Structures are given as C-alpha cells and as structure tokens.
Amino acid sequence: MAAVEKSAEAGVKAANAERQKAIGLLAKASRTELQSAFDALGDKPDVQPVRGPETGLVMVRGRIGGGGAPFNLGEATVSRASIRLGDGTVGHGQTLGTDGAKARLAAIFDALFQQRDRKTEVEMLLAAIAARVVAEDAAKTRQAAATRVDFFTMVRGED
C-alpha cells in the first residue's frame, strides 16, 4: 500500500513541477503572443473571473554573491489574475508590470494546460515562448561577450 501512495505522490510532484514550469513560461510571454494564441483557439472556453486582474507590489530580495545574508533590494510591480473555466478548472496567471489583461490570458492558458484534451495546444504555445526566451538570452550573451576584456599579466624579465 505504501508503494502505491509513494508512486501517486511522485506523480503529483511531477505534475506540479510541470505546471510550475508552464506558469513560469506564461509569465515570460508577451501579451501579443498570448492574445494571438487565444484568438487562434478553435473553441473559446467559457471563462469566469475568480480574482482580478489586480496589480500590486512585491518585495524583491537579494543576496550578495548568491549566498550572503538576504537584503531587501526593492519593490516590483506585479499583476495577477485567477479564472475558472466552465468545467470548474481554475487557472492562475501573474506577470511583472501592470498588464492585467496579460495576467488574465496567462490564467486562461494555465487552466487549459490542466485539461488533457487542450494541453497539447498550450504546449505548442509554451514551446514557442521558450524558443523566443532562449533566442533573446543568446543574443544578450553575444552582446555581453562582445564587450569582454581579457586581462593578463606579463612577467618582466628583470625579476
């Protein structure tokens, strides 16, 4: 019996990790990406608001060197929304900034991600978002590498 419970618990943890990754990618999406994907949906879901969209502030914490004592870096503006689909599936969305419509669209796609028959549609959107994020990160890395300066020490022969 314990093996069955552990197996079920592992499955829930894997599903939660997969959903966390999806919500993270939806937060990185642009509003136009989400809106065009929503417009392309064949049958639009029946969406009822649960909370928001609402905008607020969160405290951003930092650590010197990644391992030092935490300190308050500053505040960031965030927007969040929660929705319920017609079948009762609840989705949550959040984003940096004040774009409540983007948070609402992210919440819709989070709810659709939880449905078996709609999950592949959302996974296609997530793959496109991930590809864009990787390309942007690579461009930033190339840009930073172009300004890199290598310092070296020359040994003088007089020593």
Tab-separated table of C-alpha atoms in Angstrom:
chain	number	residue	atom	x	y	z
A	1	MET	CA	0.000	0.000	0.000
A	2	ALA	CA	2.838	2.406	0.860
A	3	ALA	CA	4.433	1.859	-2.551
A	4	VAL	CA	1.193	2.881	-4.266
A	5	GLU	CA	0.968	6.028	-2.128
A	6	LYS	CA	4.593	6.947	-2.886
A	7	SER	CA	4.018	6.395	-6.593
A	8	ALA	CA	0.923	8.594	-6.547
A	9	GLU	CA	2.794	11.258	-4.568
A	10	ALA	CA	5.652	11.206	-7.088
A	11	GLY	CA	3.154	11.629	-9.925
A	12	VAL	CA	1.579	14.641	-8.212
A	13	LYS	CA	5.007	16.214	-7.643
A	14	ALA	CA	5.919	15.717	-11.306
A	15	ALA	CA	2.626	17.265	-12.437
A	16	ASN	CA	3.159	20.224	-10.096
A	17	ALA	CA	6.691	20.746	-11.405
A	18	GLU	CA	5.422	20.633	-14.986
A	19	ARG	CA	2.713	23.176	-14.173
A	20	GLN	CA	5.212	25.445	-12.397
A	21	LYS	CA	7.387	25.450	-15.495
A	22	ALA	CA	4.351	26.246	-17.664
A	23	ILE	CA	3.264	29.125	-15.411
A	24	GLY	CA	6.818	30.484	-15.469
A	25	LEU	CA	6.888	30.460	-19.258
A	26	LEU	CA	3.441	32.074	-19.430
A	27	ALA	CA	4.742	34.868	-17.181
A	28	LYS	CA	7.602	35.447	-19.652
A	29	ALA	CA	5.271	35.545	-22.661
A	30	SER	CA	4.374	38.798	-24.325
A	31	ARG	CA	0.779	39.945	-24.380
A	32	THR	CA	0.683	39.688	-28.179
A	33	GLU	CA	1.882	36.052	-28.037
A	34	LEU	CA	-0.864	35.166	-25.573
A	35	GLN	CA	-3.550	37.157	-27.379
A	36	SER	CA	-2.765	35.684	-30.803
A	37	ALA	CA	-2.716	32.155	-29.320
A	38	PHE	CA	-6.080	32.817	-27.656
A	39	ASP	CA	-7.515	34.193	-30.897
A	40	ALA	CA	-6.299	31.058	-32.713
A	41	LEU	CA	-8.162	28.712	-30.344
A	42	GLY	CA	-10.866	26.822	-32.216
A	43	ASP	CA	-13.466	26.765	-29.472
A	44	LYS	CA	-13.053	29.506	-26.916
A	45	PRO	CA	-13.501	28.382	-23.314
A	46	ASP	CA	-16.203	29.845	-21.085
A	47	VAL	CA	-14.193	31.996	-18.648
A	48	GLN	CA	-15.423	33.418	-15.345
A	49	PRO	CA	-13.230	35.679	-13.197
A	50	VAL	CA	-12.346	34.445	-9.717
A	51	ARG	CA	-9.917	37.194	-8.733
A	52	GLY	CA	-8.625	40.242	-10.518
A	53	PRO	CA	-6.876	41.111	-12.602
A	54	GLU	CA	-5.268	43.181	-9.880
A	55	THR	CA	-1.961	44.996	-9.588
A	56	GLY	CA	0.255	45.308	-6.533
A	57	LEU	CA	3.810	45.367	-5.260
A	58	VAL	CA	6.105	42.579	-4.122
A	59	MET	CA	9.391	42.939	-2.256
A	60	VAL	CA	12.388	41.688	-4.231
A	61	ARG	CA	15.089	40.179	-2.039
A	62	GLY	CA	18.705	39.655	-2.980
A	63	ARG	CA	21.882	38.070	-1.633
A	64	ILE	CA	25.427	39.265	-2.135
A	65	GLY	CA	27.230	36.618	-4.164
A	66	GLY	CA	24.175	34.371	-4.104
A	67	GLY	CA	24.996	33.028	-0.644
A	68	GLY	CA	25.264	36.051	1.638
A	69	ALA	CA	22.718	37.422	4.037
A	70	PRO	CA	19.432	38.362	2.342
A	71	PHE	CA	18.555	42.026	1.948
A	72	ASN	CA	15.593	43.917	0.505
A	73	LEU	CA	16.574	45.029	-2.983
A	74	GLY	CA	13.402	46.958	-3.754
A	75	GLU	CA	9.810	46.601	-4.871
A	76	ALA	CA	8.452	45.339	-8.177
A	77	THR	CA	5.022	45.907	-9.661
A	78	VAL	CA	3.144	42.704	-10.499
A	79	SER	CA	-0.291	41.824	-11.837
A	80	ARG	CA	-2.217	38.645	-11.151
A	81	ALA	CA	-5.497	37.077	-12.116
A	82	SER	CA	-7.403	33.889	-11.381
A	83	ILE	CA	-10.145	32.456	-13.578
A	84	ARG	CA	-12.483	29.461	-13.640
A	85	LEU	CA	-13.427	27.669	-16.837
A	86	GLY	CA	-16.927	26.370	-17.450
A	87	ASP	CA	-15.932	22.868	-16.311
A	88	GLY	CA	-14.567	24.183	-12.976
A	89	THR	CA	-10.849	24.173	-13.810
A	90	VAL	CA	-9.124	27.091	-12.071
A	91	GLY	CA	-6.142	28.859	-13.607
A	92	HIS	CA	-3.772	31.463	-12.196
A	93	GLY	CA	-1.604	33.961	-14.028
A	94	GLN	CA	0.907	36.574	-12.979
A	95	THR	CA	3.299	38.927	-14.675
A	96	LEU	CA	5.702	41.717	-13.899
A	97	GLY	CA	4.210	45.126	-14.590
A	98	THR	CA	0.688	46.443	-14.745
A	99	ASP	CA	-0.747	44.447	-17.658
A	100	GLY	CA	-3.843	42.848	-16.128
A	101	ALA	CA	-5.065	41.562	-19.494
A	102	LYS	CA	-1.823	39.608	-19.924
A	103	ALA	CA	-2.215	38.088	-16.435
A	104	ARG	CA	-5.804	37.080	-17.312
A	105	LEU	CA	-4.691	35.432	-20.567
A	106	ALA	CA	-1.913	33.592	-18.719
A	107	ALA	CA	-4.508	32.332	-16.230
A	108	ILE	CA	-6.689	31.054	-19.082
A	109	PHE	CA	-3.776	29.134	-20.599
A	110	ASP	CA	-2.845	27.758	-17.169
A	111	ALA	CA	-6.369	26.368	-16.831
A	112	LEU	CA	-6.271	24.934	-20.362
A	113	PHE	CA	-2.871	23.350	-19.578
A	114	GLN	CA	-4.564	21.356	-16.820
A	115	GLN	CA	-7.091	19.820	-19.238
A	116	ARG	CA	-5.984	16.661	-21.042
A	117	ASP	CA	-7.672	17.456	-24.350
A	118	ARG	CA	-6.336	21.055	-24.516
A	119	LYS	CA	-2.857	20.507	-23.061
A	120	THR	CA	-1.136	19.955	-26.429
A	121	GLU	CA	-2.403	23.323	-27.708
A	122	VAL	CA	-0.870	25.053	-24.704
A	123	GLU	CA	2.360	23.039	-25.000
A	124	MET	CA	2.788	24.352	-28.562
A	125	LEU	CA	2.456	27.910	-27.243
A	126	LEU	CA	4.901	27.163	-24.417
A	127	ALA	CA	7.451	25.764	-26.887
A	128	ALA	CA	7.247	28.959	-28.950
A	129	ILE	CA	7.686	31.106	-25.832
A	130	ALA	CA	10.644	29.006	-24.656
A	131	ALA	CA	12.309	29.285	-28.078
A	132	ARG	CA	11.917	33.068	-28.046
A	133	VAL	CA	13.319	33.321	-24.500
A	134	VAL	CA	16.327	31.157	-25.414
A	135	ALA	CA	16.986	33.268	-28.519
A	136	GLU	CA	16.786	36.502	-26.505
A	137	ASP	CA	19.137	35.096	-23.851
A	138	ALA	CA	21.624	34.020	-26.538
A	139	ALA	CA	21.519	37.490	-28.083
A	140	LYS	CA	22.202	39.083	-24.679
A	141	THR	CA	25.082	36.673	-24.113
A	142	ARG	CA	26.595	37.536	-27.508
A	143	GLN	CA	26.185	41.236	-26.784
A	144	ALA	CA	27.902	40.911	-23.409
A	145	ALA	CA	30.702	38.751	-24.880
A	146	ALA	CA	31.450	41.467	-27.429
A	147	THR	CA	32.395	43.837	-24.611
A	148	ARG	CA	34.511	41.307	-22.698
A	149	VAL	CA	38.073	42.301	-21.914
A	150	ASP	CA	40.681	39.658	-21.083
A	151	PHE	CA	43.363	40.882	-18.717
A	152	PHE	CA	46.621	39.033	-18.370
A	153	THR	CA	49.855	39.568	-16.505
A	154	MET	CA	53.153	39.678	-18.274
A	155	VAL	CA	56.223	38.594	-16.334
A	156	ARG	CA	59.085	41.006	-16.615
A	157	GLY	CA	62.495	39.560	-17.197
A	158	GLU	CA	64.205	41.726	-14.584
A	159	ASP	CA	62.905	39.862	-11.550
